[in-house]
Structures are given as C-alpha cells and as structure tokens.
PDB file of C-alpha atoms in Angstrom:
ATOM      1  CA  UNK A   6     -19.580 -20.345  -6.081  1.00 67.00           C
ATOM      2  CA  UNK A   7     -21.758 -23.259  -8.086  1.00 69.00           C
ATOM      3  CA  UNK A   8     -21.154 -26.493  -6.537  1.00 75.00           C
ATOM      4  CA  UNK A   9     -20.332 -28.520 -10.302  1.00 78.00           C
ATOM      5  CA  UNK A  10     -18.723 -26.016 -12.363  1.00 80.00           C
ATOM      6  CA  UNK A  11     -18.567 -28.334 -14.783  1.00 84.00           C
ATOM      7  CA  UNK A  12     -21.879 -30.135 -14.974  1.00 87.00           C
ATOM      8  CA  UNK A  13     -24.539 -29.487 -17.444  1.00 90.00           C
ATOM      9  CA  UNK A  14     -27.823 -28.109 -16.200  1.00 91.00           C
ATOM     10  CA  UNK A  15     -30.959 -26.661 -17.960  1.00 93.00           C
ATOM     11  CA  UNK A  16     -29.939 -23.073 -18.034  1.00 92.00           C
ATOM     12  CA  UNK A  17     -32.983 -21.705 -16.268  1.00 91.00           C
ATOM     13  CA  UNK A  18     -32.033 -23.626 -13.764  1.00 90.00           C
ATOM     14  CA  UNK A  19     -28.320 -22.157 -13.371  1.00 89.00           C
ATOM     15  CA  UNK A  20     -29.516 -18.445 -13.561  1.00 87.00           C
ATOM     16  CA  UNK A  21     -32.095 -18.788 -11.380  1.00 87.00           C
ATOM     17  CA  UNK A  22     -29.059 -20.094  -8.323  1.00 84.00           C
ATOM     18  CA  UNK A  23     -26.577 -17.167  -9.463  1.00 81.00           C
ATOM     19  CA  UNK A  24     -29.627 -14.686  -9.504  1.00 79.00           C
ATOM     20  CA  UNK A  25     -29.906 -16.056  -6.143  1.00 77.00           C
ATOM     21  CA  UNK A  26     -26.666 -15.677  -4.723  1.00 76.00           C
ATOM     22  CA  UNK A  27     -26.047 -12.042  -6.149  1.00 74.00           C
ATOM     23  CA  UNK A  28     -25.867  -9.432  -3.309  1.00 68.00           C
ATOM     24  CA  UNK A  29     -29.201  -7.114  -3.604  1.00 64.00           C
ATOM     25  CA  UNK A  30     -26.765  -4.069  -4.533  1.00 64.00           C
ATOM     26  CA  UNK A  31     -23.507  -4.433  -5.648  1.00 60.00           C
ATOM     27  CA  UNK A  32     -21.071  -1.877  -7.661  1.00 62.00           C
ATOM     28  CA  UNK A  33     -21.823  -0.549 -10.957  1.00 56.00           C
ATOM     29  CA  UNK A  34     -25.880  -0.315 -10.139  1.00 58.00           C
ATOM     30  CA  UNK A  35     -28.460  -2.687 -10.529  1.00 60.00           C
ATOM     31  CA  UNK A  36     -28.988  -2.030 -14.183  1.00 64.00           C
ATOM     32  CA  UNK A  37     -26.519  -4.154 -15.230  1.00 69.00           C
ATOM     33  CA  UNK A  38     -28.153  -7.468 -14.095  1.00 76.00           C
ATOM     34  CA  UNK A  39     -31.587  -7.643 -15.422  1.00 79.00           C
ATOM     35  CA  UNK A  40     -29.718  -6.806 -18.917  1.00 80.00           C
ATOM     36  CA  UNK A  41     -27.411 -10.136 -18.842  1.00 84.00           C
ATOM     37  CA  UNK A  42     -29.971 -11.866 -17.762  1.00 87.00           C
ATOM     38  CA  UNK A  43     -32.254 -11.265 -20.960  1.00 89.00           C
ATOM     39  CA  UNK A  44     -28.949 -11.546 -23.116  1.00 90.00           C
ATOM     40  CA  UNK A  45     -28.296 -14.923 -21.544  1.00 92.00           C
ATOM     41  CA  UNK A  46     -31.806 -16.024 -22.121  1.00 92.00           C
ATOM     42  CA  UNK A  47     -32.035 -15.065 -25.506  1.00 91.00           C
ATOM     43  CA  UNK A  48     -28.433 -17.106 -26.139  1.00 91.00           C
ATOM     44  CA  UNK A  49     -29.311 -20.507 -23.692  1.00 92.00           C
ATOM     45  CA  UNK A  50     -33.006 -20.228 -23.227  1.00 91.00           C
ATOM     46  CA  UNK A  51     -34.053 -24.365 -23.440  1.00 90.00           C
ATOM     47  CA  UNK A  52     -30.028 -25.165 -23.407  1.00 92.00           C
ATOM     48  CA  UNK A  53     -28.173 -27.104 -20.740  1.00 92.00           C
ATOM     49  CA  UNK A  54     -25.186 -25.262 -20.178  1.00 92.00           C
ATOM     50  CA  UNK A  55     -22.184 -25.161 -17.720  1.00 90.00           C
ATOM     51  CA  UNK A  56     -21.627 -22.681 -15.012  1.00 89.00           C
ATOM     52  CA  UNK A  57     -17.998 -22.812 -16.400  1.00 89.00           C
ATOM     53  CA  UNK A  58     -19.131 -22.052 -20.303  1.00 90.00           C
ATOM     54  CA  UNK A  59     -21.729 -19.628 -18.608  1.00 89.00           C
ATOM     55  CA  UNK A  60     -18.247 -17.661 -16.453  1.00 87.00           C
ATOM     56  CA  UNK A  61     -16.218 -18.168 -19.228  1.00 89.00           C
ATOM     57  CA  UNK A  62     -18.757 -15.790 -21.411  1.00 89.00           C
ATOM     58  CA  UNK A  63     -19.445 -12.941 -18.556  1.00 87.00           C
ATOM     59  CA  UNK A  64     -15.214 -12.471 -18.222  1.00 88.00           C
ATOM     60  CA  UNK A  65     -14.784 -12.453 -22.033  1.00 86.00           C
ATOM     61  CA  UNK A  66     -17.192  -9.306 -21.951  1.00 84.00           C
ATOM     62  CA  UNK A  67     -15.958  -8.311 -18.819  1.00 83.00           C
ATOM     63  CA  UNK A  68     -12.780  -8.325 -20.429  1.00 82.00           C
ATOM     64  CA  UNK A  69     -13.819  -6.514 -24.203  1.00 77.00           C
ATOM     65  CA  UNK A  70     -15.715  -3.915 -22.485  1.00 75.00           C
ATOM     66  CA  UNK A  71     -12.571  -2.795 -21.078  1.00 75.00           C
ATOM     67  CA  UNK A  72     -10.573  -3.104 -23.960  1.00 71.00           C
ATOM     68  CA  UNK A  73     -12.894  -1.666 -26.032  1.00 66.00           C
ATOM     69  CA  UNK A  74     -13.750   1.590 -23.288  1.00 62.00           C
ATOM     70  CA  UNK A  75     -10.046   1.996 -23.069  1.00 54.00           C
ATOM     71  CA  UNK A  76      -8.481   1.455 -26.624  1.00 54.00           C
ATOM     72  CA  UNK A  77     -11.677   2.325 -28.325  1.00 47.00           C
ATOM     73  CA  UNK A  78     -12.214   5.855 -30.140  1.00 48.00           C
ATOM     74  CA  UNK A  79     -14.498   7.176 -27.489  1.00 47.00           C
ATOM     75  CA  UNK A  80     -14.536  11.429 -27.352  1.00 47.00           C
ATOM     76  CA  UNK A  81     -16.425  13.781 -26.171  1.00 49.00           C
ATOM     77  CA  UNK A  82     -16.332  16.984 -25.385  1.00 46.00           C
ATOM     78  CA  UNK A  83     -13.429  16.440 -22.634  1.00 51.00           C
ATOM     79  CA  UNK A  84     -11.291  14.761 -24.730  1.00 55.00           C
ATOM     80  CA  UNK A  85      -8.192  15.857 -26.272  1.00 60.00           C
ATOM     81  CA  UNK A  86      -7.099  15.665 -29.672  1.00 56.00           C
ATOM     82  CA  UNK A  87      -3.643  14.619 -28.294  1.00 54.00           C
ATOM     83  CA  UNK A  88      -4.770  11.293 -26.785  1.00 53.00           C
ATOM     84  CA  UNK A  89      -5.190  10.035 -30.337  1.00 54.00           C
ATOM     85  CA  UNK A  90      -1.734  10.158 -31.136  1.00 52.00           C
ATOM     86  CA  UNK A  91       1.214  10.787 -28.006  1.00 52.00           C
ATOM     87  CA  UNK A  92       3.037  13.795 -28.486  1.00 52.00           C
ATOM     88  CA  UNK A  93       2.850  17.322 -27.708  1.00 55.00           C
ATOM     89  CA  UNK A  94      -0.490  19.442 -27.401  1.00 57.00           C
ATOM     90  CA  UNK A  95      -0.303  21.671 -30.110  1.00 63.00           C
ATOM     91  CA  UNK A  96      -2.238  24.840 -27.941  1.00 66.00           C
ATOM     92  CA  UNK A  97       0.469  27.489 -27.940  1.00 65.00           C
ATOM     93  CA  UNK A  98       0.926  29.000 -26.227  1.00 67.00           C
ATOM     94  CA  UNK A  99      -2.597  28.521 -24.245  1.00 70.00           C
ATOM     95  CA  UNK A 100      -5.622  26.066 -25.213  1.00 70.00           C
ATOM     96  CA  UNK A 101      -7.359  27.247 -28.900  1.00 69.00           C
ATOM     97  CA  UNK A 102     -10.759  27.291 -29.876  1.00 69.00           C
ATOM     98  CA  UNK A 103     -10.562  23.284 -31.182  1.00 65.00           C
ATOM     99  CA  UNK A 104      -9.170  22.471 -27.485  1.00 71.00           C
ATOM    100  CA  UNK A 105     -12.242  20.286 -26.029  1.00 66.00           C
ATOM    101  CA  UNK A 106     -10.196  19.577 -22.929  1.00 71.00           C
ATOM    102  CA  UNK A 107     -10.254  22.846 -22.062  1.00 73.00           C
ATOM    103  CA  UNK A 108     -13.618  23.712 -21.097  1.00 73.00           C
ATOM    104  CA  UNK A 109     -13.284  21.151 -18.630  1.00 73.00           C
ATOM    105  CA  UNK A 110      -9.677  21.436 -17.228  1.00 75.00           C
ATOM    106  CA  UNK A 111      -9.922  25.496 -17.543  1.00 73.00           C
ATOM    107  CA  UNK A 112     -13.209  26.808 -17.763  1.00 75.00           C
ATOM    108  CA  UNK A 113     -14.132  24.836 -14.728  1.00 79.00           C
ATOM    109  CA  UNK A 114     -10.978  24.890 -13.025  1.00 82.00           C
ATOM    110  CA  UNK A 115     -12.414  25.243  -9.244  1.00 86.00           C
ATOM    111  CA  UNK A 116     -14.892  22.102 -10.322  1.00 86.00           C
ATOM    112  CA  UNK A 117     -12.319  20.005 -11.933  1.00 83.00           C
ATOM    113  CA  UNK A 118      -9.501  20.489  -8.997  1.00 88.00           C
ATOM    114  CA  UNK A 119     -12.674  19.390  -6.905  1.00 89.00           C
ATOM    115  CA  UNK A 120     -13.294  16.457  -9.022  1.00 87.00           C
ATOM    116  CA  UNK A 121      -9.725  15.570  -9.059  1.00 86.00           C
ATOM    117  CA  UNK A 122      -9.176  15.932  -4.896  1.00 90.00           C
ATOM    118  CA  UNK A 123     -12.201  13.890  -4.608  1.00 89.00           C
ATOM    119  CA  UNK A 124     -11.108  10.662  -6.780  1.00 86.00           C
ATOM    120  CA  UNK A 125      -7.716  11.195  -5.171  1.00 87.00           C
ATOM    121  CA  UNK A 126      -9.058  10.385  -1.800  1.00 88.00           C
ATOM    122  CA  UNK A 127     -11.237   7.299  -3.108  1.00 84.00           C
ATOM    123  CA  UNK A 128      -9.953   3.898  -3.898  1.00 79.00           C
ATOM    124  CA  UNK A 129     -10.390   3.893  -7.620  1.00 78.00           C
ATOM    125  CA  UNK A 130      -8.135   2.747 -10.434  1.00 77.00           C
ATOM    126  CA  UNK A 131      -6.975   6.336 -11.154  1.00 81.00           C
ATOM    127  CA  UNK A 132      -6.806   7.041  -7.476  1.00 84.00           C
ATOM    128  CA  UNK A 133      -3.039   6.291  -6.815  1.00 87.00           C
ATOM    129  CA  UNK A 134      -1.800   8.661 -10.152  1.00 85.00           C
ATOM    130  CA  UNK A 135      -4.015  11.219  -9.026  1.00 87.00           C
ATOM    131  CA  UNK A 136      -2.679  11.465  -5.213  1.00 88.00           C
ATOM    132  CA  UNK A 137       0.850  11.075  -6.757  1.00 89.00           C
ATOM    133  CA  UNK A 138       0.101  14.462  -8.706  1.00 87.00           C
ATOM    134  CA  UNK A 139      -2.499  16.376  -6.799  1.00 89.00           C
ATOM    135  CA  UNK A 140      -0.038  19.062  -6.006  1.00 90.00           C
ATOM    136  CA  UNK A 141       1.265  19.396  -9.772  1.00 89.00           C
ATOM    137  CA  UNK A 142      -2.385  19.385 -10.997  1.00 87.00           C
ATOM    138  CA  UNK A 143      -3.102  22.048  -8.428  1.00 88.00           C
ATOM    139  CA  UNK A 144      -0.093  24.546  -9.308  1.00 89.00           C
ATOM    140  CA  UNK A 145      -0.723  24.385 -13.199  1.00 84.00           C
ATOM    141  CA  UNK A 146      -2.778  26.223 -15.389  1.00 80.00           C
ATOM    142  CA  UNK A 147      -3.436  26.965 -19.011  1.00 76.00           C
ATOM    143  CA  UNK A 148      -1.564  24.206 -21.405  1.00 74.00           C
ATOM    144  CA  UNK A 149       0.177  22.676 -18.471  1.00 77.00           C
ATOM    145  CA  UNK A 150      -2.897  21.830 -16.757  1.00 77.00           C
ATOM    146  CA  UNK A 151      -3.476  20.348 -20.324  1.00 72.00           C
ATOM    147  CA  UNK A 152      -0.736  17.930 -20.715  1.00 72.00           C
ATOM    148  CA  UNK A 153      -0.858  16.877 -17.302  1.00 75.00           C
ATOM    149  CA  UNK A 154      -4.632  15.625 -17.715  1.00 69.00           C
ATOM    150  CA  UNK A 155      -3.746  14.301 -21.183  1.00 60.00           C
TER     151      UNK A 155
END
C-alpha cells in the first residue's frame, strides 16, 4: 500500500503510515496490533528500514505461526491421541477413559453437533469439509463420531 516499497525510511516513520492505514477493526481482534508494534520497535527502533524488509518479516511469522499451530504438538483436552500418529483409534469398541476427544465429541454431543452446524454455515477454512460431512457427523456416535472428527 506504501508508495516506495523499497526505499529506506526511519522506521518510526513507516509504522506510524501503516498504523495509519490499518482499518480500526479488522479480523483476529485488536490485540494483535499493539503487540507487533512493540516487537517491531524493540527490533528497528532508531533504524531506517524498508516497507519491503518490514512485509517480508510480518509474512515469515504469518507464515510460522501457521506451521507451527498446525504441525506443532499442541493438545488439550480435545485432542486425540490418534492425531499424533494416522491410523486407527484404538477405543474398542467405544471411547476409554484415556479418550480426551471424547468428552467433547460425546459428552457434549448436542453442543458439539451445534458447534459443527454453525462453522458449516460460515466461511471458514474448515467450513467446506464440514458441510461436505454434516450429515455423516450427525448420524454417528460413539468411536465413529471419533474417527470422523480425528
């Protein structure tokens, strides 16, 4: 949006035009903003710096947090033991006490189906797979409900 990608400026100076241009609300919250902007100052505070360096950096993050959110090891108590490794759930013949994915999927079946119906209807990246299945995730239960989540 910068008019010289590629020309050094101070980069107080840069930051202060993007901060700017951003939209007063935009998706993912506003509490994403004031946090790049102190990591930015603390990295080119006194620096001149291109707009082009300074895009370059935000899409490399952009880019690792997604890697990192999708590949990573992140569990909780909704996550399956499965999704470590592909295969089979090993739950037979119905989710055991070590199932974590079950409390979601099965305890709080009328919730989840909800949950699911919802982001089926919105235009989010899972969107599309959900509307595909919404019908399958409906009619199963128990371990199938399992592996179709996993």
């Amino acid at each position: 949006m910068l008019e010289h990608p590629d020309r050094p400026v101070r980069f107080g100076d840069l930051w202060e035009e993007v901060q700017y241009r951003m939209p007063m609300f935009y998706p993912g919250g506003s509490k994403l903003f004031p946090h790049l902007t102190k990591k930015l100052y603390e990295m080119f505070a006194g620096q001149t710096v291109t707009p082009t360096v300074i895009r370059n950096l935000l899409e490399g993050w952009k880019e690792d947090a997604k890697l990192n959110f999708l590949q990573g090891t992140f569990f909780d108590r909704s996550s399956c033991g499965v999704w470590l490794k592909r295969g089979s759930c090993d739950c037979h013949p119905e989710p055991g006490e070590h199932c974590r994915l079950k409390d979601v999927c099965n305890g709080m079946r009328t919730h989840f189906l909800a949950s699911v119906t919802t982001l089926a209807h919105s235009r989010k990246d899972e969107s599309h797979w959900l509307s595909k299945n919404l019908t399958q995730l409906h009619a199963a239960e128990g371990k199938a409900m399992l592996e179709t989540c996993r």
